[in-house]
Short mmCIF file of C-alpha atoms in Angstrom, two decimals:
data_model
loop_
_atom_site.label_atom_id
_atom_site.label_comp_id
_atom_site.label_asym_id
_atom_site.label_seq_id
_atom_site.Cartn_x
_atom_site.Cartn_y
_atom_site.Cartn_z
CA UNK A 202 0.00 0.00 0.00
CA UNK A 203 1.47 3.39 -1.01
CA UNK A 204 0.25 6.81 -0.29
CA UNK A 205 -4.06 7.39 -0.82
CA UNK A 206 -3.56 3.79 -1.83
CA UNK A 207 -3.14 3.01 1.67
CA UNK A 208 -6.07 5.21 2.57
CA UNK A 209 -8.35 3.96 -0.41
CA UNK A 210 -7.79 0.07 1.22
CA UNK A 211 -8.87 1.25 4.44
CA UNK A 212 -12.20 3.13 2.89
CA UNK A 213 -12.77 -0.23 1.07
CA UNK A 214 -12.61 -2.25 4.07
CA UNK A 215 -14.98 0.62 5.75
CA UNK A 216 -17.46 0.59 2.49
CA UNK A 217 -17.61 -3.27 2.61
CA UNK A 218 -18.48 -3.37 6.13
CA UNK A 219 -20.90 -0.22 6.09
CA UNK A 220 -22.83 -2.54 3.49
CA UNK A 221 -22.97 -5.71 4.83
CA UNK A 222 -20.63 -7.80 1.53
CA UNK A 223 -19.46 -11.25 2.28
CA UNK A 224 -15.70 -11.52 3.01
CA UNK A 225 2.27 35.11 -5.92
CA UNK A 226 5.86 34.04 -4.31
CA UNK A 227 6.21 32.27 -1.48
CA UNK A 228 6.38 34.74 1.73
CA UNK A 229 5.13 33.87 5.00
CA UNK A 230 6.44 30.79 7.23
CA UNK A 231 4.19 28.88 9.43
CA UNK A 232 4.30 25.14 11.16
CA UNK A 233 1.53 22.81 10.16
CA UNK A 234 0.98 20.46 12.91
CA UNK A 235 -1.54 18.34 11.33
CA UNK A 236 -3.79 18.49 14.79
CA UNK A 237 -7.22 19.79 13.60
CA UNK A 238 -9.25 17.83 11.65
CA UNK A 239 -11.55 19.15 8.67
CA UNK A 240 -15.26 20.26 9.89
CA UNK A 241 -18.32 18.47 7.93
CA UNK A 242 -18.73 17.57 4.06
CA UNK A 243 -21.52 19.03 2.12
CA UNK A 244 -22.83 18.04 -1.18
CA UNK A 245 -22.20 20.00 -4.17
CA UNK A 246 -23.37 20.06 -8.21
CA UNK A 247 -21.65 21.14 -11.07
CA UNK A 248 -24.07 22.94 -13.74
CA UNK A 249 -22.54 22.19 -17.30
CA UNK A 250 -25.04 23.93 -19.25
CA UNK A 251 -24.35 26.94 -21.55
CA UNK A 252 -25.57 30.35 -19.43
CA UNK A 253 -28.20 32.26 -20.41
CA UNK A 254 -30.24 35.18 -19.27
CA UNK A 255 -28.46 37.54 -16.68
CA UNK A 256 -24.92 35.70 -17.19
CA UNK A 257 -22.83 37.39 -19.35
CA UNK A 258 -19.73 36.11 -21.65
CA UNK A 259 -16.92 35.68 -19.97
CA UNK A 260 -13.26 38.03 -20.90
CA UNK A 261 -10.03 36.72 -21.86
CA UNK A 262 -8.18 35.21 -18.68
CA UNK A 263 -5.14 33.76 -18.78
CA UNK A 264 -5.36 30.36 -16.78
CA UNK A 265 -2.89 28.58 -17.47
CA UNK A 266 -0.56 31.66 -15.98
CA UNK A 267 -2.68 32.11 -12.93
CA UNK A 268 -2.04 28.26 -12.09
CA UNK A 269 1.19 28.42 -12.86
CA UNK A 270 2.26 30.84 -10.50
CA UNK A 271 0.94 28.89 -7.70
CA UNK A 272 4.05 27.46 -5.73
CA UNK A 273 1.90 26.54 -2.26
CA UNK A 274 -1.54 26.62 -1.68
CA UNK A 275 -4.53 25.72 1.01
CA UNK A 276 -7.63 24.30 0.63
CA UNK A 277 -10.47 22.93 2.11
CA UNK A 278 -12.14 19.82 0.32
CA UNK A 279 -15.63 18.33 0.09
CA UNK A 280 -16.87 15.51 -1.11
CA UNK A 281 -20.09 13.06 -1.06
CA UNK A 282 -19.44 9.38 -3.23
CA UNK A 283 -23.15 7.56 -3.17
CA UNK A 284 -22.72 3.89 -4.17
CA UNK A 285 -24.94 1.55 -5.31
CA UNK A 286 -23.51 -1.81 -3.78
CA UNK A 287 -24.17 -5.10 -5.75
CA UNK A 288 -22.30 -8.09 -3.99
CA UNK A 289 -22.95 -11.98 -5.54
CA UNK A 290 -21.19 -15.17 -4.03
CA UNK A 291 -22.80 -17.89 -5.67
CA UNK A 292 -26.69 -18.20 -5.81
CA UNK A 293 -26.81 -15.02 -3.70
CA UNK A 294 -27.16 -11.35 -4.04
CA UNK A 295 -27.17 -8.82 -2.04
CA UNK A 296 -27.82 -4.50 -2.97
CA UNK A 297 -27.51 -2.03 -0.30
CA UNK A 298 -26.43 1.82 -0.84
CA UNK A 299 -23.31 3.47 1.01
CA UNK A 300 -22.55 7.06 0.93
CA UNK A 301 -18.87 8.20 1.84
CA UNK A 302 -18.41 11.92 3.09
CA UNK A 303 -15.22 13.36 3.08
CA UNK A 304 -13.75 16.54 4.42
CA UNK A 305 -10.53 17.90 4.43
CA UNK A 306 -7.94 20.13 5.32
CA UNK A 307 -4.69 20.35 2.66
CA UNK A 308 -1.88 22.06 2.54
CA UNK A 309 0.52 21.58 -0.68
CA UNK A 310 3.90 22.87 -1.61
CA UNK A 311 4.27 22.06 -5.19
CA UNK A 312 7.84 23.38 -5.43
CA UNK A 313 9.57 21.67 -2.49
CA UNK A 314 7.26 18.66 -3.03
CA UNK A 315 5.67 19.29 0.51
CA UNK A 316 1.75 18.28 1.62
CA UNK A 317 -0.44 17.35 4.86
CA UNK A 318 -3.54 16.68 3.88
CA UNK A 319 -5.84 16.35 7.27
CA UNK A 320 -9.03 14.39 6.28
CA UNK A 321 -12.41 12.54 8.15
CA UNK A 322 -13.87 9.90 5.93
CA UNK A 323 -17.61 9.06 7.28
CA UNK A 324 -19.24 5.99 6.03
CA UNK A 325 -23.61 6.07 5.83
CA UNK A 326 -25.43 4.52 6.91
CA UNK A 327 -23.18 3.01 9.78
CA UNK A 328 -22.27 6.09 10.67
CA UNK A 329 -18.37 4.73 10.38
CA UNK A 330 -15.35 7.59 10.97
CA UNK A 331 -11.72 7.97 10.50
CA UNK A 332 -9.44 10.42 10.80
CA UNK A 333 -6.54 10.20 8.54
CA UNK A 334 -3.24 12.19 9.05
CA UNK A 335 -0.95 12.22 5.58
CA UNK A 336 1.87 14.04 5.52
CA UNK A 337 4.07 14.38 2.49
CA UNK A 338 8.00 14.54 1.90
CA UNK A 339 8.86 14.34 -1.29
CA UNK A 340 8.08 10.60 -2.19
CA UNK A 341 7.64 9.52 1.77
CA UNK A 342 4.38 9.32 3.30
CA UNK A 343 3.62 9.52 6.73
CA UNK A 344 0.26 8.08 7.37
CA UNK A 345 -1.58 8.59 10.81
CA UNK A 346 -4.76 6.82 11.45
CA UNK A 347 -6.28 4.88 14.66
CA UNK A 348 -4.05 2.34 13.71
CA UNK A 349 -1.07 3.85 14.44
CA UNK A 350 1.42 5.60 12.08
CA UNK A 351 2.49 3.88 8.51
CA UNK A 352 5.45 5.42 6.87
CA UNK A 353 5.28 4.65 2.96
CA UNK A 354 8.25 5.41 0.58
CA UNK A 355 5.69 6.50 -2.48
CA UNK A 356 2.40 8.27 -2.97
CA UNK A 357 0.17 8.87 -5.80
CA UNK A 358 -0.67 12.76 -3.78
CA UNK A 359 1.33 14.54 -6.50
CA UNK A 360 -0.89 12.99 -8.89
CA UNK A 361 -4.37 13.67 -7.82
CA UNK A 362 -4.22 16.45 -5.69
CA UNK A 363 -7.21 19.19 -6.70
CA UNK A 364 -4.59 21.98 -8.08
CA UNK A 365 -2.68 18.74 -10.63
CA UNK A 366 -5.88 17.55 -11.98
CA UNK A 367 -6.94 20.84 -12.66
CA UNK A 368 -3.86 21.37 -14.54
CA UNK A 369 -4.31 18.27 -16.50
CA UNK A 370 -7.67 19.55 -17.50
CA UNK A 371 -7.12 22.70 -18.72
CA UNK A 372 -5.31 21.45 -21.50
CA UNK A 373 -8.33 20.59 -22.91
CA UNK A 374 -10.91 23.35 -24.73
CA UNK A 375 -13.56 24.42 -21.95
CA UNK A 376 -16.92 23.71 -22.64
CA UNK A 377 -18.62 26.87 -21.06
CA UNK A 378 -17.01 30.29 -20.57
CA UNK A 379 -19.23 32.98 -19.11
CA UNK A 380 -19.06 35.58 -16.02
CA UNK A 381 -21.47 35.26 -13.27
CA UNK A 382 -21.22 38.44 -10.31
CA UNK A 383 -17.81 39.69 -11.83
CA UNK A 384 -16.50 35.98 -11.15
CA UNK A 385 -15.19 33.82 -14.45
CA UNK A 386 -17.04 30.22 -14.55
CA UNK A 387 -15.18 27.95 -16.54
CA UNK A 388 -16.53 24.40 -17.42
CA UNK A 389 -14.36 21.37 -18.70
CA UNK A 390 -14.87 17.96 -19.65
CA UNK A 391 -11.72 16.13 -17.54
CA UNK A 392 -10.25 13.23 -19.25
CA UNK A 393 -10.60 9.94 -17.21
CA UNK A 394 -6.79 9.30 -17.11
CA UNK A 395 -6.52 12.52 -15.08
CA UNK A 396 -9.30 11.35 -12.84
CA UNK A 397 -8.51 8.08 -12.09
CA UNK A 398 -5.75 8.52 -9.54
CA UNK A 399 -8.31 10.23 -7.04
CA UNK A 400 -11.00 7.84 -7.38
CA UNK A 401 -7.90 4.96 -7.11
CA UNK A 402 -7.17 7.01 -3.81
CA UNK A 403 -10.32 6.56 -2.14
CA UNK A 404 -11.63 3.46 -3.65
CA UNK A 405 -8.16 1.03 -3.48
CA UNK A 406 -8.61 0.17 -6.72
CA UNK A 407 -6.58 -0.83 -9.83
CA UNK A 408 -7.90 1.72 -12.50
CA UNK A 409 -8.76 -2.03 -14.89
CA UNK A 410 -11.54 -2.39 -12.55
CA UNK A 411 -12.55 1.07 -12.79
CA UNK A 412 -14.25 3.24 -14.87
CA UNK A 413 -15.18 7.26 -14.76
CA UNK A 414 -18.01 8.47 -17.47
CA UNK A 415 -19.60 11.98 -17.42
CA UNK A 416 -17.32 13.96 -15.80
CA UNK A 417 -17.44 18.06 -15.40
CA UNK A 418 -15.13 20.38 -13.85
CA UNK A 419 -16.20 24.17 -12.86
CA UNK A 420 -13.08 26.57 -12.06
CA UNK A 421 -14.07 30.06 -10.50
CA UNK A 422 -12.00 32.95 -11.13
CA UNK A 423 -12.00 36.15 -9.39
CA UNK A 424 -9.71 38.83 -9.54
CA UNK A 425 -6.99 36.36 -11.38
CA UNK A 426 -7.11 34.27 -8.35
CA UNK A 427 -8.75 30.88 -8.20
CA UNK A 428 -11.64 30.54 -5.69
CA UNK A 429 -13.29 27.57 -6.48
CA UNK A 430 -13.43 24.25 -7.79
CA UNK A 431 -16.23 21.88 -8.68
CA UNK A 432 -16.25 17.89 -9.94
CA UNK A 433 -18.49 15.47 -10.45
CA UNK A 434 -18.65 12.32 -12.09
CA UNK A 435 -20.28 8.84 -12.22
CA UNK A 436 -18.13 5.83 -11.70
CA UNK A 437 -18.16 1.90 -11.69
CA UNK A 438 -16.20 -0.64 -10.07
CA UNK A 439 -15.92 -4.44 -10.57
CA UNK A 440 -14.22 -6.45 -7.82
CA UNK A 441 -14.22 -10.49 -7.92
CA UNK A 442 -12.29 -12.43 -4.94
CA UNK A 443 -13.32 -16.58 -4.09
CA UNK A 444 -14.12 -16.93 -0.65
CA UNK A 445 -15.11 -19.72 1.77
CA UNK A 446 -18.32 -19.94 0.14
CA UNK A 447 -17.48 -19.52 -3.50
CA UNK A 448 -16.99 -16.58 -5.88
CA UNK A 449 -17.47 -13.50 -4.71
CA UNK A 450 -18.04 -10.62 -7.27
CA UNK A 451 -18.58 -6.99 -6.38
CA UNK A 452 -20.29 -4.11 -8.41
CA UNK A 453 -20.16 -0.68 -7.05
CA UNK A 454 -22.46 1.67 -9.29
CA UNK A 455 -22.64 5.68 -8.16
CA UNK A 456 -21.14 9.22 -8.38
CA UNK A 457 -18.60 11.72 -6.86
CA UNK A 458 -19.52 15.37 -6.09
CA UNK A 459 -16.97 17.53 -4.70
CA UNK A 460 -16.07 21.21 -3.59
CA UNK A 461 -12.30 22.79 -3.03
CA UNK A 462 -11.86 26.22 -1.87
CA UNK A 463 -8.57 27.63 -2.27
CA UNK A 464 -8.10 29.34 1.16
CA UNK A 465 -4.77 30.66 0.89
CA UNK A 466 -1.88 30.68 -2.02
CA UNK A 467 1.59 31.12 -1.90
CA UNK A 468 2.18 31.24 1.63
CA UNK A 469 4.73 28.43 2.53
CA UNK A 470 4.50 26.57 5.96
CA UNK A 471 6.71 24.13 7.36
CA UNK A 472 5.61 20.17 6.96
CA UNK A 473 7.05 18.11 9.63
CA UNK A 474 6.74 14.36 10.09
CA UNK A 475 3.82 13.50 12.88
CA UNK A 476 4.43 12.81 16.10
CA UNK A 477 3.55 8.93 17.25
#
């Protein structure tokens, strides 16, 4: 297990037992100790549809610029994933629905390839919690949960943190551009590539037993800073294990709705390693 690997095995293990299966420059310094955790999720939707009435076409922004003069940056994230849980060992079947909340806290320092990324993962309708600690040094990952501390010597953070997938996607042409209350709205269509190593993250999943359909990113810009960030998409995920009973296959059918605010940019902290 390796980085949100490790955390996506221990969200599976929650999700299976939540539904019953068988079996800009850098300026300021502070110190991040990793000791709050994030407040509550709430759920989000991304509208992809071409503005009309009061909504007026958007200006000429320069994105690509504003992200890349981003060397650190905060954020808080929220996210709701509602599942639709199919499980079959042999001549029975079993469907039950599992919602996973997430909130977080994140730091990242893109440059010096520094993150802590403070999260509570709930799982409905058991009501299950866990607070996960990840801290990020270059390719070590400490990992804090109730289990103790892990210490990893990869993670897949650098690839599916909120600020690299946007990146990813803006390489692609937007498919709405407009101006809503003197704030740019851009919508894009991510590719699933970019998207897979978050949903990997949190599901522990090899991305040949999932797939990501219908996806839609909104960025918000105001005042060439980016406020804002909005995904959605649906997903499936096939799972097959034998167990003492037989075959056991797993079909996990839902969607992913998220919200990041950037809270701060460009003000480096210090990351150091948790405490145990």
């Amino acid at each position: 297990m390796v980085g949100k690997k490790a955390i996506g095995l221990l969200v599976a293990i929650m999700v299976v037992a939540s539904a019953g299966c068988l079996g800009g420059k850098a300026i300021e310094t502070n110190t991040v100790t990793g000791s709050e955790h994030a407040g509550s999720p709430e759920k989000t939707a991304t509208n992809t549809n071409t503005p009309t009435g009061g909504l007026k076409k958007a200006g000429d922004i320069d994105l690509d610029k504003i992200v890349g003069e981003i060397e650190t940056y905060s954020y808080h994230h929220y996210a709701t994933m509602d599942l639709n849980v199919t499980t079959t060992e042999g001549n029975i079947t079993m469907q039950s629905n599992v919602s996973m909340l997430i909130s977080e806290k994140g730091y990242v320092d893109i440059v010096r390839k520094r993150a802590l990324v403070n999260s509570t993962v709930t799982i409905l309708p058991d009501n299950l919690t866990e607070n996960v600690l990840q801290i990020v040094i270059g390719n070590k990952t400490y990992l804090k949960t109730s289990f103790g501390v892990n210490v990893v010597n990869f993670t897949a953070l650098w690839d599916s943190h909120p600020l690299k997938i946007l990146k990813e996607t803006i390489k692609e042409k937007p498919l709405a551009k407009y101006t809503e209350n003197g704030t740019t709205v851009l919508v894009y269509s991510p590719p699933e590539d970019v998207l897979l190593p978050l949903a990997e993250g949190y599901l522990g999943v090899s991305g040949s037993n999932l797939t990501i359909t219908d996806a839609a990113l909104e960025i918000r810009v105001a005042n060439d800073t980016i406020s804002l960030i909005k995904l959605v998409y649906s997903l499936m995920v096939k799972t097959s294990s034998d167990g003492a009973f037989g075959h056991i296959e797993v079909v996990e059918v839902g969607t992913w709705k998220s919200l990041v605010r950037i809270t701060s940019i460009n003000e480096r902290r210090e990351v150091k390693p948790p405490s145990t």
